[in-house]
């Protein structure tokens, strides 16, 4: 150890590998970097023989240290891993334009609350420490640069320890207490983290265990709290497009946070997050954290159906005029009311509105009111609109469902194809291969190397057509332009001819309506209804498929939501529905 | 070679291990039951998206290959490689072979691919695990052969020949034999080139001696290489042929005969007409007795009654003294003409016309009737329809005449084919047709009294 200090005085250049200035001597008298073991060509001139016993000590010391480094890296806990992922995610959200309070106040607090509720920190006897003998002589000054800022304010267990270890000064050479060493050795068999094995076995009633999908639930909860302009489907789409770290998020952990063994099962993800799943997890976490009622969703919030409907009308290229109708449906069904929209986890039946799905369902209902979507009326209305447009080229064009369908069908098919191709080509494996134990390590790395090699070889053979670079994050997936025949914009088209004046109000010309669901499921299976595609008209199928793809949800999921809106809209009809035929006559006045 | 050898020992998939621990909280653990429950819970969709990606990718590669879209296929291949890191060890172990098959196909046809890319790919795939080394080496060598790189192919085969993993398993043995045999085939190729050179040289020339010496050398090596494969049951036509050629060249007739006899008659070998053809040709060269030749062709007749050697067989049978051989001679001719591919074979018709007359003159009406009985339901429309009469007459008058004679004999002079040909007034053939009429009148098996 004396030697190290001496060396430091003599040789002060930065290490070429890690830029640290911390030099030791090898047996041959060459300088090596104590933090990354890069051996230089420079050697120390042996002045006297007195240095020899010292180098011996150094050599032994180095041997131990190197072994430890190779297999273990820092000591860290599983919850720190999740914290790191959350940190990355929230940083990504920040770059997407979300306000900084989201990270510093909201998510931070949620996470603190989670650690406390799950008894991992901020409590007397944290779970992850129970079996670990904690260092007594804990030097708790940490200047770890890459430490997530989020963590600064609270001392999650072991951060101080890992901090000490990375210190490039003489303190790092301090021998480890025996109790600790034995602990790390046993742990190193099955996981890189200290409590990976224990964590994956842990099962406590009433405790929501952290998983990678739940990090997204946390993100969404914070977004919801902040009433940000990001819906759950947007969030998941950003994940899918790679704007928010999720799959292989662990590969951005600091180099010294080694993952293997059980950590693999905890952090490696081989599936995309699904709407339903994250939605459920979000409610579950909100209840577990015992969160109070969320800030009110009022009419000026992005998540209010009126605004979301407008957004989705634009997205799917429907006339702006339809917005009046959606607003009326929202009003009649009461889905725009604050109490309905605001999430209250403490309420008896905690559930939150699927804002995006609901807004889209409202649009579907409006389309049904206007065009009936029975594979008949919409086409005959299109014929009249087409004729009218031909004869009155100067006028504001009337909305032609057929034309719209053609444009949308083409665009959505292209998008879908692109999406499917991207999915088929998605590279799941991280640059850092995960392995089960140190025995596997070499194999896993070798395998990775081989895959990379092969990929390199084939990448020269790939079609040279310029692949569209990573899509810029946007809440819109389509871009409609006037003048471009393939992407005709229908926003400005009018609904004249579909609506008619009746006294002072406008009424839909079409006075028929059919209900998407006749009977609601009353059992405890949790879903309201089922969606058997072939039972429905082709137009309805198209519309449902279109929106379901936009939100990346299952068609049945949207169909359910449509049925729920209809249930609210036609309350009276539903009570009599048992006697009525499948097609209920209903004229609606506006 | 160390790469994946561990995998061979490990049979359990990695994921299984994990899951078993996680799910064991209930006290009892039934892997099959758990899996069942899981699929029920998620509506039968237990598959991870990773697995969906790889299987979708595979489908798209296959589709692109079908449509000859090589760049697209390469693009999907780029992503498909990740299956080598699949946590399901079964899939992971099956992957190299699939990747090799698809990848080599792409590299074979891709416009931007070249020999070098292919070689790198093959070498890499060979060393991925131990299961595919031999197979890929062999296919690699065939690729090189295809591109005329005989030297490289030979080097590749030699390297594969030396390769061993663990105990020699039976599947390995076949492959090693095959590899050696291909090496032998390459050596045969050089040998026969040398032979050509030699034939251009003067025997007294100094160069002649050295050339013949190297030739001898080659032949010895070749025979070693080919010998082993030929012993194992299978269809090894090119190998057998070249081996026999070399044996014959050096005067080892007995050796050659043994090889061919074994190849043709060993019951462990799959039935292979060529084996009998080779043996027959060899025996013919050797001037073997007729009886022997007939016995070889008899077997060939049983396997391929339409073989072109059958007419030769007929001639042999005709020349034979035995009565049953004569009868068989008729059978063989009928047999040949049963096949659509032989309907316009004029020699066969000529033989049949002649032999029918001969047989009937020899008072063997029963033989003819025996053959005819099974054919009289379908030969008239198959051979003797008026359509055929017209087209045969148009295309080949000689054929039409022979057929008319046969038709007349078998169906009587009322038959359409016969009538049509007779009606044709042809200056040159008038005499011939008259002769046919006469023959028919005399020999027709229909109403023999008239």
PDB file of N, CA and C in Angstrom, chain A residues 200-201 203 261-262 264-265 270-273 417 420-421 423-430 433 436 439-440 443-444 446-448 450-451 453-464, chain B residues 3-4 6-7 10 14 17-18 21-22 25 48-50 53 56-57 60 71-72 74-79 81-82 84-87 92 103 106-107 110 112-113 117-118 120-121 124-125 128:
ATOM      1  N   UNK A 200     -35.626 -12.718  -5.863  1.00  0.00           N
ATOM      2  CA  UNK A 200     -36.492 -13.493  -6.753  1.00  0.00           C
ATOM      3  C   UNK A 200     -37.279 -14.542  -5.986  1.00  0.00           C
ATOM      4  N   UNK A 201     -36.840 -14.867  -4.790  1.00  0.00           N
ATOM      5  CA  UNK A 201     -37.598 -15.835  -3.996  1.00  0.00           C
ATOM      6  C   UNK A 201     -38.610 -15.157  -3.072  1.00  0.00           C
ATOM      7  N   UNK A 203     -41.509 -13.486  -1.328  1.00  0.00           N
ATOM      8  CA  UNK A 203     -42.943 -13.453  -1.596  1.00  0.00           C
ATOM      9  C   UNK A 203     -43.629 -13.017  -0.330  1.00  0.00           C
ATOM     10  N   UNK A 261     -26.806 -14.289 -13.383  1.00  0.00           N
ATOM     11  CA  UNK A 261     -27.597 -15.214 -12.574  1.00  0.00           C
ATOM     12  C   UNK A 261     -29.017 -14.727 -12.427  1.00  0.00           C
ATOM     13  N   UNK A 262     -29.485 -14.649 -11.209  1.00  0.00           N
ATOM     14  CA  UNK A 262     -30.866 -14.273 -10.962  1.00  0.00           C
ATOM     15  C   UNK A 262     -31.226 -12.892 -11.485  1.00  0.00           C
ATOM     16  N   UNK A 264     -30.717 -11.805 -14.174  1.00  0.00           N
ATOM     17  CA  UNK A 264     -31.210 -11.971 -15.534  1.00  0.00           C
ATOM     18  C   UNK A 264     -32.734 -12.074 -15.522  1.00  0.00           C
ATOM     19  N   UNK A 265     -33.229 -12.935 -14.630  1.00  0.00           N
ATOM     20  CA  UNK A 265     -34.679 -13.106 -14.549  1.00  0.00           C
ATOM     21  C   UNK A 265     -35.378 -11.834 -14.116  1.00  0.00           C
ATOM     22  N   UNK A 270     -38.178  -9.878 -22.358  1.00  0.00           N
ATOM     23  CA  UNK A 270     -38.271 -10.382 -23.731  1.00  0.00           C
ATOM     24  C   UNK A 270     -39.656 -10.197 -24.319  1.00  0.00           C
ATOM     25  N   UNK A 271     -40.411  -9.260 -23.781  1.00  0.00           N
ATOM     26  CA  UNK A 271     -41.735  -8.988 -24.342  1.00  0.00           C
ATOM     27  C   UNK A 271     -42.006  -7.499 -24.314  1.00  0.00           C
ATOM     28  N   UNK A 272     -42.865  -7.074 -25.221  1.00  0.00           N
ATOM     29  CA  UNK A 272     -43.273  -5.677 -25.229  1.00  0.00           C
ATOM     30  C   UNK A 272     -44.287  -5.448 -24.128  1.00  0.00           C
ATOM     31  N   UNK A 273     -44.315  -4.251 -23.574  1.00  0.00           N
ATOM     32  CA  UNK A 273     -45.340  -3.971 -22.566  1.00  0.00           C
ATOM     33  C   UNK A 273     -46.690  -3.864 -23.260  1.00  0.00           C
ATOM     34  N   UNK A 417     -47.571  -2.624 -42.052  1.00  0.00           N
ATOM     35  CA  UNK A 417     -46.521  -3.430 -42.648  1.00  0.00           C
ATOM     36  C   UNK A 417     -45.165  -3.004 -42.093  1.00  0.00           C
ATOM     37  N   UNK A 420     -44.906  -4.235 -38.591  1.00  0.00           N
ATOM     38  CA  UNK A 420     -44.654  -5.669 -38.505  1.00  0.00           C
ATOM     39  C   UNK A 420     -43.215  -5.990 -38.885  1.00  0.00           C
ATOM     40  N   UNK A 421     -42.737  -5.283 -39.892  1.00  0.00           N
ATOM     41  CA  UNK A 421     -41.363  -5.517 -40.315  1.00  0.00           C
ATOM     42  C   UNK A 421     -40.397  -5.139 -39.199  1.00  0.00           C
ATOM     43  N   UNK A 423     -41.009  -5.107 -36.116  1.00  0.00           N
ATOM     44  CA  UNK A 423     -41.104  -6.096 -35.034  1.00  0.00           C
ATOM     45  C   UNK A 423     -40.316  -7.348 -35.372  1.00  0.00           C
ATOM     46  N   UNK A 424     -40.410  -7.781 -36.633  1.00  0.00           N
ATOM     47  CA  UNK A 424     -39.706  -8.996 -37.030  1.00  0.00           C
ATOM     48  C   UNK A 424     -38.201  -8.785 -37.026  1.00  0.00           C
ATOM     49  N   UNK A 425     -37.801  -7.532 -37.179  1.00  0.00           N
ATOM     50  CA  UNK A 425     -36.369  -7.272 -37.253  1.00  0.00           C
ATOM     51  C   UNK A 425     -35.804  -6.807 -35.917  1.00  0.00           C
ATOM     52  N   UNK A 426     -36.650  -6.696 -34.919  1.00  0.00           N
ATOM     53  CA  UNK A 426     -36.184  -6.104 -33.673  1.00  0.00           C
ATOM     54  C   UNK A 426     -35.066  -6.933 -33.042  1.00  0.00           C
ATOM     55  N   UNK A 427     -34.041  -6.257 -32.625  1.00  0.00           N
ATOM     56  CA  UNK A 427     -32.933  -6.962 -31.966  1.00  0.00           C
ATOM     57  C   UNK A 427     -33.123  -6.877 -30.456  1.00  0.00           C
ATOM     58  N   UNK A 428     -33.352  -8.023 -29.864  1.00  0.00           N
ATOM     59  CA  UNK A 428     -33.710  -8.063 -28.447  1.00  0.00           C
ATOM     60  C   UNK A 428     -32.513  -8.102 -27.522  1.00  0.00           C
ATOM     61  N   UNK A 429     -31.456  -8.671 -28.002  1.00  0.00           N
ATOM     62  CA  UNK A 429     -30.375  -8.978 -27.067  1.00  0.00           C
ATOM     63  C   UNK A 429     -29.500  -7.764 -26.813  1.00  0.00           C
ATOM     64  N   UNK A 430     -29.088  -7.642 -25.576  1.00  0.00           N
ATOM     65  CA  UNK A 430     -28.296  -6.478 -25.202  1.00  0.00           C
ATOM     66  C   UNK A 430     -26.855  -6.675 -25.623  1.00  0.00           C
ATOM     67  N   UNK A 433     -24.048  -9.298 -22.730  1.00  0.00           N
ATOM     68  CA  UNK A 433     -24.776 -10.554 -22.562  1.00  0.00           C
ATOM     69  C   UNK A 433     -24.990 -10.887 -21.087  1.00  0.00           C
ATOM     70  N   UNK A 436     -25.745 -16.955 -16.529  1.00  0.00           N
ATOM     71  CA  UNK A 436     -26.284 -17.471 -15.277  1.00  0.00           C
ATOM     72  C   UNK A 436     -25.258 -17.571 -14.174  1.00  0.00           C
ATOM     73  N   UNK A 439     -19.507 -19.687 -14.804  1.00  0.00           N
ATOM     74  CA  UNK A 439     -19.152 -20.767 -15.740  1.00  0.00           C
ATOM     75  C   UNK A 439     -19.697 -20.443 -17.125  1.00  0.00           C
ATOM     76  N   UNK A 440     -20.886 -19.873 -17.128  1.00  0.00           N
ATOM     77  CA  UNK A 440     -21.539 -19.526 -18.389  1.00  0.00           C
ATOM     78  C   UNK A 440     -20.912 -18.338 -19.080  1.00  0.00           C
ATOM     79  N   UNK A 443     -19.117 -18.554 -22.374  1.00  0.00           N
ATOM     80  CA  UNK A 443     -20.004 -19.014 -23.443  1.00  0.00           C
ATOM     81  C   UNK A 443     -20.908 -17.881 -23.904  1.00  0.00           C
ATOM     82  N   UNK A 444     -21.473 -17.176 -22.935  1.00  0.00           N
ATOM     83  CA  UNK A 444     -22.392 -16.096 -23.277  1.00  0.00           C
ATOM     84  C   UNK A 444     -21.678 -15.023 -24.087  1.00  0.00           C
ATOM     85  N   UNK A 446     -18.930 -15.361 -25.852  1.00  0.00           N
ATOM     86  CA  UNK A 446     -18.535 -15.927 -27.142  1.00  0.00           C
ATOM     87  C   UNK A 446     -19.722 -15.897 -28.112  1.00  0.00           C
ATOM     88  N   UNK A 447     -20.870 -16.281 -27.572  1.00  0.00           N
ATOM     89  CA  UNK A 447     -22.083 -16.327 -28.382  1.00  0.00           C
ATOM     90  C   UNK A 447     -22.424 -14.933 -28.909  1.00  0.00           C
ATOM     91  N   UNK A 448     -22.327 -13.982 -28.005  1.00  0.00           N
ATOM     92  CA  UNK A 448     -22.612 -12.593 -28.387  1.00  0.00           C
ATOM     93  C   UNK A 448     -21.681 -12.154 -29.514  1.00  0.00           C
ATOM     94  N   UNK A 450     -20.151 -13.919 -31.635  1.00  0.00           N
ATOM     95  CA  UNK A 450     -20.457 -14.608 -32.877  1.00  0.00           C
ATOM     96  C   UNK A 450     -21.645 -13.948 -33.581  1.00  0.00           C
ATOM     97  N   UNK A 451     -22.676 -13.646 -32.792  1.00  0.00           N
ATOM     98  CA  UNK A 451     -23.855 -13.003 -33.372  1.00  0.00           C
ATOM     99  C   UNK A 451     -23.461 -11.671 -33.983  1.00  0.00           C
ATOM    100  N   UNK A 453     -20.571 -10.750 -35.076  1.00  0.00           N
ATOM    101  CA  UNK A 453     -19.775 -11.030 -36.277  1.00  0.00           C
ATOM    102  C   UNK A 453     -20.663 -11.332 -37.473  1.00  0.00           C
ATOM    103  N   UNK A 454     -21.586 -12.244 -37.266  1.00  0.00           N
ATOM    104  CA  UNK A 454     -22.480 -12.647 -38.353  1.00  0.00           C
ATOM    105  C   UNK A 454     -23.306 -11.465 -38.828  1.00  0.00           C
ATOM    106  N   UNK A 455     -23.770 -10.678 -37.856  1.00  0.00           N
ATOM    107  CA  UNK A 455     -24.598  -9.523 -38.222  1.00  0.00           C
ATOM    108  C   UNK A 455     -23.787  -8.543 -39.048  1.00  0.00           C
ATOM    109  N   UNK A 456     -22.529  -8.397 -38.673  1.00  0.00           N
ATOM    110  CA  UNK A 456     -21.683  -7.473 -39.408  1.00  0.00           C
ATOM    111  C   UNK A 456     -21.567  -7.959 -40.856  1.00  0.00           C
ATOM    112  N   UNK A 457     -21.353  -9.243 -40.993  1.00  0.00           N
ATOM    113  CA  UNK A 457     -21.175  -9.779 -42.341  1.00  0.00           C
ATOM    114  C   UNK A 457     -22.430  -9.560 -43.186  1.00  0.00           C
ATOM    115  N   UNK A 458     -23.585  -9.833 -42.598  1.00  0.00           N
ATOM    116  CA  UNK A 458     -24.809  -9.737 -43.387  1.00  0.00           C
ATOM    117  C   UNK A 458     -25.276  -8.306 -43.572  1.00  0.00           C
ATOM    118  N   UNK A 459     -24.826  -7.419 -42.716  1.00  0.00           N
ATOM    119  CA  UNK A 459     -25.308  -6.048 -42.856  1.00  0.00           C
ATOM    120  C   UNK A 459     -24.828  -5.448 -44.173  1.00  0.00           C
ATOM    121  N   UNK A 460     -23.746  -5.966 -44.741  1.00  0.00           N
ATOM    122  CA  UNK A 460     -23.294  -5.431 -46.021  1.00  0.00           C
ATOM    123  C   UNK A 460     -24.181  -5.916 -47.163  1.00  0.00           C
ATOM    124  N   UNK A 461     -24.948  -6.959 -46.909  1.00  0.00           N
ATOM    125  CA  UNK A 461     -25.780  -7.529 -47.975  1.00  0.00           C
ATOM    126  C   UNK A 461     -27.204  -7.005 -47.943  1.00  0.00           C
ATOM    127  N   UNK A 462     -27.502  -6.237 -46.903  1.00  0.00           N
ATOM    128  CA  UNK A 462     -28.870  -5.752 -46.741  1.00  0.00           C
ATOM    129  C   UNK A 462     -29.166  -4.719 -47.819  1.00  0.00           C
ATOM    130  N   UNK A 463     -30.425  -4.661 -48.166  1.00  0.00           N
ATOM    131  CA  UNK A 463     -30.889  -3.706 -49.157  1.00  0.00           C
ATOM    132  C   UNK A 463     -30.362  -2.309 -48.834  1.00  0.00           C
ATOM    133  N   UNK A 464     -29.844  -1.664 -49.851  1.00  0.00           N
ATOM    134  CA  UNK A 464     -29.193  -0.386 -49.570  1.00  0.00           C
ATOM    135  C   UNK A 464     -30.170   0.784 -49.541  1.00  0.00           C
TER     136      UNK A 464
ATOM    137  N   UNK B   3     -16.573 -23.747 -28.155  1.00  0.00           N
ATOM    138  CA  UNK B   3     -17.651 -22.766 -28.049  1.00  0.00           C
ATOM    139  C   UNK B   3     -18.882 -23.219 -27.277  1.00  0.00           C
ATOM    140  N   UNK B   4     -19.509 -24.242 -27.809  1.00  0.00           N
ATOM    141  CA  UNK B   4     -20.808 -24.582 -27.244  1.00  0.00           C
ATOM    142  C   UNK B   4     -20.820 -25.983 -26.658  1.00  0.00           C
ATOM    143  N   UNK B   6     -20.371 -26.994 -23.908  1.00  0.00           N
ATOM    144  CA  UNK B   6     -21.075 -27.109 -22.623  1.00  0.00           C
ATOM    145  C   UNK B   6     -22.555 -27.366 -22.842  1.00  0.00           C
ATOM    146  N   UNK B   7     -23.033 -26.807 -23.901  1.00  0.00           N
ATOM    147  CA  UNK B   7     -24.466 -26.921 -24.144  1.00  0.00           C
ATOM    148  C   UNK B   7     -24.904 -28.357 -24.347  1.00  0.00           C
ATOM    149  N   UNK B  10     -25.612 -29.713 -20.990  1.00  0.00           N
ATOM    150  CA  UNK B  10     -26.744 -29.130 -20.297  1.00  0.00           C
ATOM    151  C   UNK B  10     -28.021 -29.353 -21.097  1.00  0.00           C
ATOM    152  N   UNK B  14     -32.501 -22.716 -19.656  1.00  0.00           N
ATOM    153  CA  UNK B  14     -32.194 -21.777 -18.595  1.00  0.00           C
ATOM    154  C   UNK B  14     -33.457 -21.205 -17.970  1.00  0.00           C
ATOM    155  N   UNK B  17     -35.188 -23.277 -15.308  1.00  0.00           N
ATOM    156  CA  UNK B  17     -34.598 -23.220 -13.975  1.00  0.00           C
ATOM    157  C   UNK B  17     -35.187 -22.062 -13.197  1.00  0.00           C
ATOM    158  N   UNK B  18     -35.199 -20.944 -13.852  1.00  0.00           N
ATOM    159  CA  UNK B  18     -35.693 -19.761 -13.170  1.00  0.00           C
ATOM    160  C   UNK B  18     -37.131 -19.929 -12.745  1.00  0.00           C
ATOM    161  N   UNK B  21     -38.096 -22.034  -9.791  1.00  0.00           N
ATOM    162  CA  UNK B  21     -37.866 -21.467  -8.475  1.00  0.00           C
ATOM    163  C   UNK B  21     -38.955 -20.462  -8.134  1.00  0.00           C
ATOM    164  N   UNK B  22     -39.287 -19.671  -9.107  1.00  0.00           N
ATOM    165  CA  UNK B  22     -40.247 -18.613  -8.839  1.00  0.00           C
ATOM    166  C   UNK B  22     -41.616 -19.191  -8.501  1.00  0.00           C
ATOM    167  N   UNK B  25     -43.599 -21.551  -4.953  1.00  0.00           N
ATOM    168  CA  UNK B  25     -44.147 -21.049  -3.699  1.00  0.00           C
ATOM    169  C   UNK B  25     -45.348 -21.827  -3.209  1.00  0.00           C
ATOM    170  N   UNK B  48     -43.148 -15.567 -25.645  1.00  0.00           N
ATOM    171  CA  UNK B  48     -42.591 -14.235 -25.465  1.00  0.00           C
ATOM    172  C   UNK B  48     -42.479 -13.545 -26.810  1.00  0.00           C
ATOM    173  N   UNK B  49     -42.443 -12.221 -26.755  1.00  0.00           N
ATOM    174  CA  UNK B  49     -42.337 -11.484 -28.013  1.00  0.00           C
ATOM    175  C   UNK B  49     -41.020 -11.771 -28.709  1.00  0.00           C
ATOM    176  N   UNK B  50     -40.026 -12.124 -27.925  1.00  0.00           N
ATOM    177  CA  UNK B  50     -38.748 -12.492 -28.543  1.00  0.00           C
ATOM    178  C   UNK B  50     -38.954 -13.675 -29.481  1.00  0.00           C
ATOM    179  N   UNK B  53     -40.715 -12.623 -32.554  1.00  0.00           N
ATOM    180  CA  UNK B  53     -39.821 -11.952 -33.491  1.00  0.00           C
ATOM    181  C   UNK B  53     -39.040 -12.972 -34.300  1.00  0.00           C
ATOM    182  N   UNK B  56     -41.353 -14.891 -36.713  1.00  0.00           N
ATOM    183  CA  UNK B  56     -41.798 -14.026 -37.811  1.00  0.00           C
ATOM    184  C   UNK B  56     -40.642 -13.793 -38.776  1.00  0.00           C
ATOM    185  N   UNK B  57     -39.488 -13.615 -38.196  1.00  0.00           N
ATOM    186  CA  UNK B  57     -38.292 -13.372 -38.986  1.00  0.00           C
ATOM    187  C   UNK B  57     -38.016 -14.571 -39.899  1.00  0.00           C
ATOM    188  N   UNK B  60     -40.348 -14.681 -42.763  1.00  0.00           N
ATOM    189  CA  UNK B  60     -40.069 -13.662 -43.771  1.00  0.00           C
ATOM    190  C   UNK B  60     -38.826 -14.007 -44.579  1.00  0.00           C
ATOM    191  N   UNK B  71     -31.555  -9.400 -50.983  1.00  0.00           N
ATOM    192  CA  UNK B  71     -31.221  -8.370 -49.994  1.00  0.00           C
ATOM    193  C   UNK B  71     -32.198  -8.355 -48.820  1.00  0.00           C
ATOM    194  N   UNK B  72     -33.488  -8.517 -49.135  1.00  0.00           N
ATOM    195  CA  UNK B  72     -34.462  -8.529 -48.042  1.00  0.00           C
ATOM    196  C   UNK B  72     -34.190  -9.700 -47.113  1.00  0.00           C
ATOM    197  N   UNK B  74     -31.434 -11.127 -46.566  1.00  0.00           N
ATOM    198  CA  UNK B  74     -30.242 -10.835 -45.765  1.00  0.00           C
ATOM    199  C   UNK B  74     -30.600  -9.902 -44.621  1.00  0.00           C
ATOM    200  N   UNK B  75     -31.495  -8.965 -44.894  1.00  0.00           N
ATOM    201  CA  UNK B  75     -31.913  -8.031 -43.853  1.00  0.00           C
ATOM    202  C   UNK B  75     -32.563  -8.744 -42.684  1.00  0.00           C
ATOM    203  N   UNK B  76     -33.459  -9.692 -43.004  1.00  0.00           N
ATOM    204  CA  UNK B  76     -34.106 -10.424 -41.915  1.00  0.00           C
ATOM    205  C   UNK B  76     -33.126 -11.375 -41.243  1.00  0.00           C
ATOM    206  N   UNK B  77     -32.229 -11.891 -42.032  1.00  0.00           N
ATOM    207  CA  UNK B  77     -31.218 -12.794 -41.481  1.00  0.00           C
ATOM    208  C   UNK B  77     -30.423 -12.070 -40.401  1.00  0.00           C
ATOM    209  N   UNK B  78     -30.125 -10.821 -40.680  1.00  0.00           N
ATOM    210  CA  UNK B  78     -29.371  -9.990 -39.751  1.00  0.00           C
ATOM    211  C   UNK B  78     -30.001 -10.028 -38.367  1.00  0.00           C
ATOM    212  N   UNK B  79     -31.334 -10.009 -38.361  1.00  0.00           N
ATOM    213  CA  UNK B  79     -32.024 -10.041 -37.072  1.00  0.00           C
ATOM    214  C   UNK B  79     -32.171 -11.469 -36.554  1.00  0.00           C
ATOM    215  N   UNK B  81     -30.166 -13.852 -36.474  1.00  0.00           N
ATOM    216  CA  UNK B  81     -29.001 -14.397 -35.771  1.00  0.00           C
ATOM    217  C   UNK B  81     -29.180 -14.396 -34.260  1.00  0.00           C
ATOM    218  N   UNK B  82     -30.033 -13.509 -33.759  1.00  0.00           N
ATOM    219  CA  UNK B  82     -30.165 -13.432 -32.311  1.00  0.00           C
ATOM    220  C   UNK B  82     -30.754 -14.703 -31.707  1.00  0.00           C
ATOM    221  N   UNK B  84     -29.458 -17.341 -31.815  1.00  0.00           N
ATOM    222  CA  UNK B  84     -28.312 -18.045 -31.223  1.00  0.00           C
ATOM    223  C   UNK B  84     -28.171 -17.700 -29.745  1.00  0.00           C
ATOM    224  N   UNK B  85     -28.836 -16.630 -29.333  1.00  0.00           N
ATOM    225  CA  UNK B  85     -28.790 -16.253 -27.926  1.00  0.00           C
ATOM    226  C   UNK B  85     -30.113 -16.540 -27.226  1.00  0.00           C
ATOM    227  N   UNK B  86     -30.966 -17.296 -27.881  1.00  0.00           N
ATOM    228  CA  UNK B  86     -32.254 -17.641 -27.280  1.00  0.00           C
ATOM    229  C   UNK B  86     -32.030 -18.344 -25.949  1.00  0.00           C
ATOM    230  N   UNK B  87     -32.873 -18.036 -24.987  1.00  0.00           N
ATOM    231  CA  UNK B  87     -32.668 -18.680 -23.693  1.00  0.00           C
ATOM    232  C   UNK B  87     -33.238 -20.096 -23.695  1.00  0.00           C
ATOM    233  N   UNK B  92     -31.981 -22.848 -29.403  1.00  0.00           N
ATOM    234  CA  UNK B  92     -30.634 -22.345 -29.636  1.00  0.00           C
ATOM    235  C   UNK B  92     -29.788 -23.394 -30.336  1.00  0.00           C
ATOM    236  N   UNK B 103     -28.607 -19.078 -44.640  1.00  0.00           N
ATOM    237  CA  UNK B 103     -27.510 -18.152 -44.913  1.00  0.00           C
ATOM    238  C   UNK B 103     -26.735 -18.561 -46.147  1.00  0.00           C
ATOM    239  N   UNK B 106     -28.680 -17.692 -49.190  1.00  0.00           N
ATOM    240  CA  UNK B 106     -28.638 -16.256 -49.493  1.00  0.00           C
ATOM    241  C   UNK B 106     -27.292 -15.899 -50.120  1.00  0.00           C
ATOM    242  N   UNK B 107     -26.221 -16.374 -49.493  1.00  0.00           N
ATOM    243  CA  UNK B 107     -24.893 -16.010 -49.980  1.00  0.00           C
ATOM    244  C   UNK B 107     -24.604 -16.623 -51.346  1.00  0.00           C
ATOM    245  N   UNK B 110     -26.900 -14.127 -53.623  1.00  0.00           N
ATOM    246  CA  UNK B 110     -26.881 -12.672 -53.452  1.00  0.00           C
ATOM    247  C   UNK B 110     -25.882 -12.031 -54.412  1.00  0.00           C
ATOM    248  N   UNK B 112     -24.276  -9.367 -54.248  1.00  0.00           N
ATOM    249  CA  UNK B 112     -23.103  -8.730 -53.649  1.00  0.00           C
ATOM    250  C   UNK B 112     -22.208  -9.737 -52.926  1.00  0.00           C
ATOM    251  N   UNK B 113     -22.657 -10.958 -52.893  1.00  0.00           N
ATOM    252  CA  UNK B 113     -21.861 -11.944 -52.174  1.00  0.00           C
ATOM    253  C   UNK B 113     -20.731 -12.448 -53.082  1.00  0.00           C
ATOM    254  N   UNK B 117     -16.916 -14.035 -48.897  1.00  0.00           N
ATOM    255  CA  UNK B 117     -17.990 -13.951 -47.903  1.00  0.00           C
ATOM    256  C   UNK B 117     -18.502 -15.336 -47.569  1.00  0.00           C
ATOM    257  N   UNK B 118     -18.677 -16.107 -48.606  1.00  0.00           N
ATOM    258  CA  UNK B 118     -19.224 -17.441 -48.376  1.00  0.00           C
ATOM    259  C   UNK B 118     -18.268 -18.257 -47.511  1.00  0.00           C
ATOM    260  N   UNK B 120     -16.000 -17.229 -45.384  1.00  0.00           N
ATOM    261  CA  UNK B 120     -15.989 -16.760 -43.994  1.00  0.00           C
ATOM    262  C   UNK B 120     -17.208 -17.285 -43.251  1.00  0.00           C
ATOM    263  N   UNK B 121     -18.340 -17.175 -43.931  1.00  0.00           N
ATOM    264  CA  UNK B 121     -19.585 -17.612 -43.295  1.00  0.00           C
ATOM    265  C   UNK B 121     -19.514 -19.108 -42.975  1.00  0.00           C
ATOM    266  N   UNK B 124     -17.230 -19.880 -40.108  1.00  0.00           N
ATOM    267  CA  UNK B 124     -17.799 -19.471 -38.837  1.00  0.00           C
ATOM    268  C   UNK B 124     -18.869 -20.461 -38.374  1.00  0.00           C
ATOM    269  N   UNK B 125     -19.718 -20.851 -39.322  1.00  0.00           N
ATOM    270  CA  UNK B 125     -20.812 -21.742 -38.954  1.00  0.00           C
ATOM    271  C   UNK B 125     -20.300 -23.132 -38.581  1.00  0.00           C
ATOM    272  N   UNK B 128     -19.445 -23.415 -34.972  1.00  0.00           N
ATOM    273  CA  UNK B 128     -20.467 -23.093 -33.991  1.00  0.00           C
ATOM    274  C   UNK B 128     -21.029 -24.398 -33.460  1.00  0.00           C
TER     275      UNK B 128
END
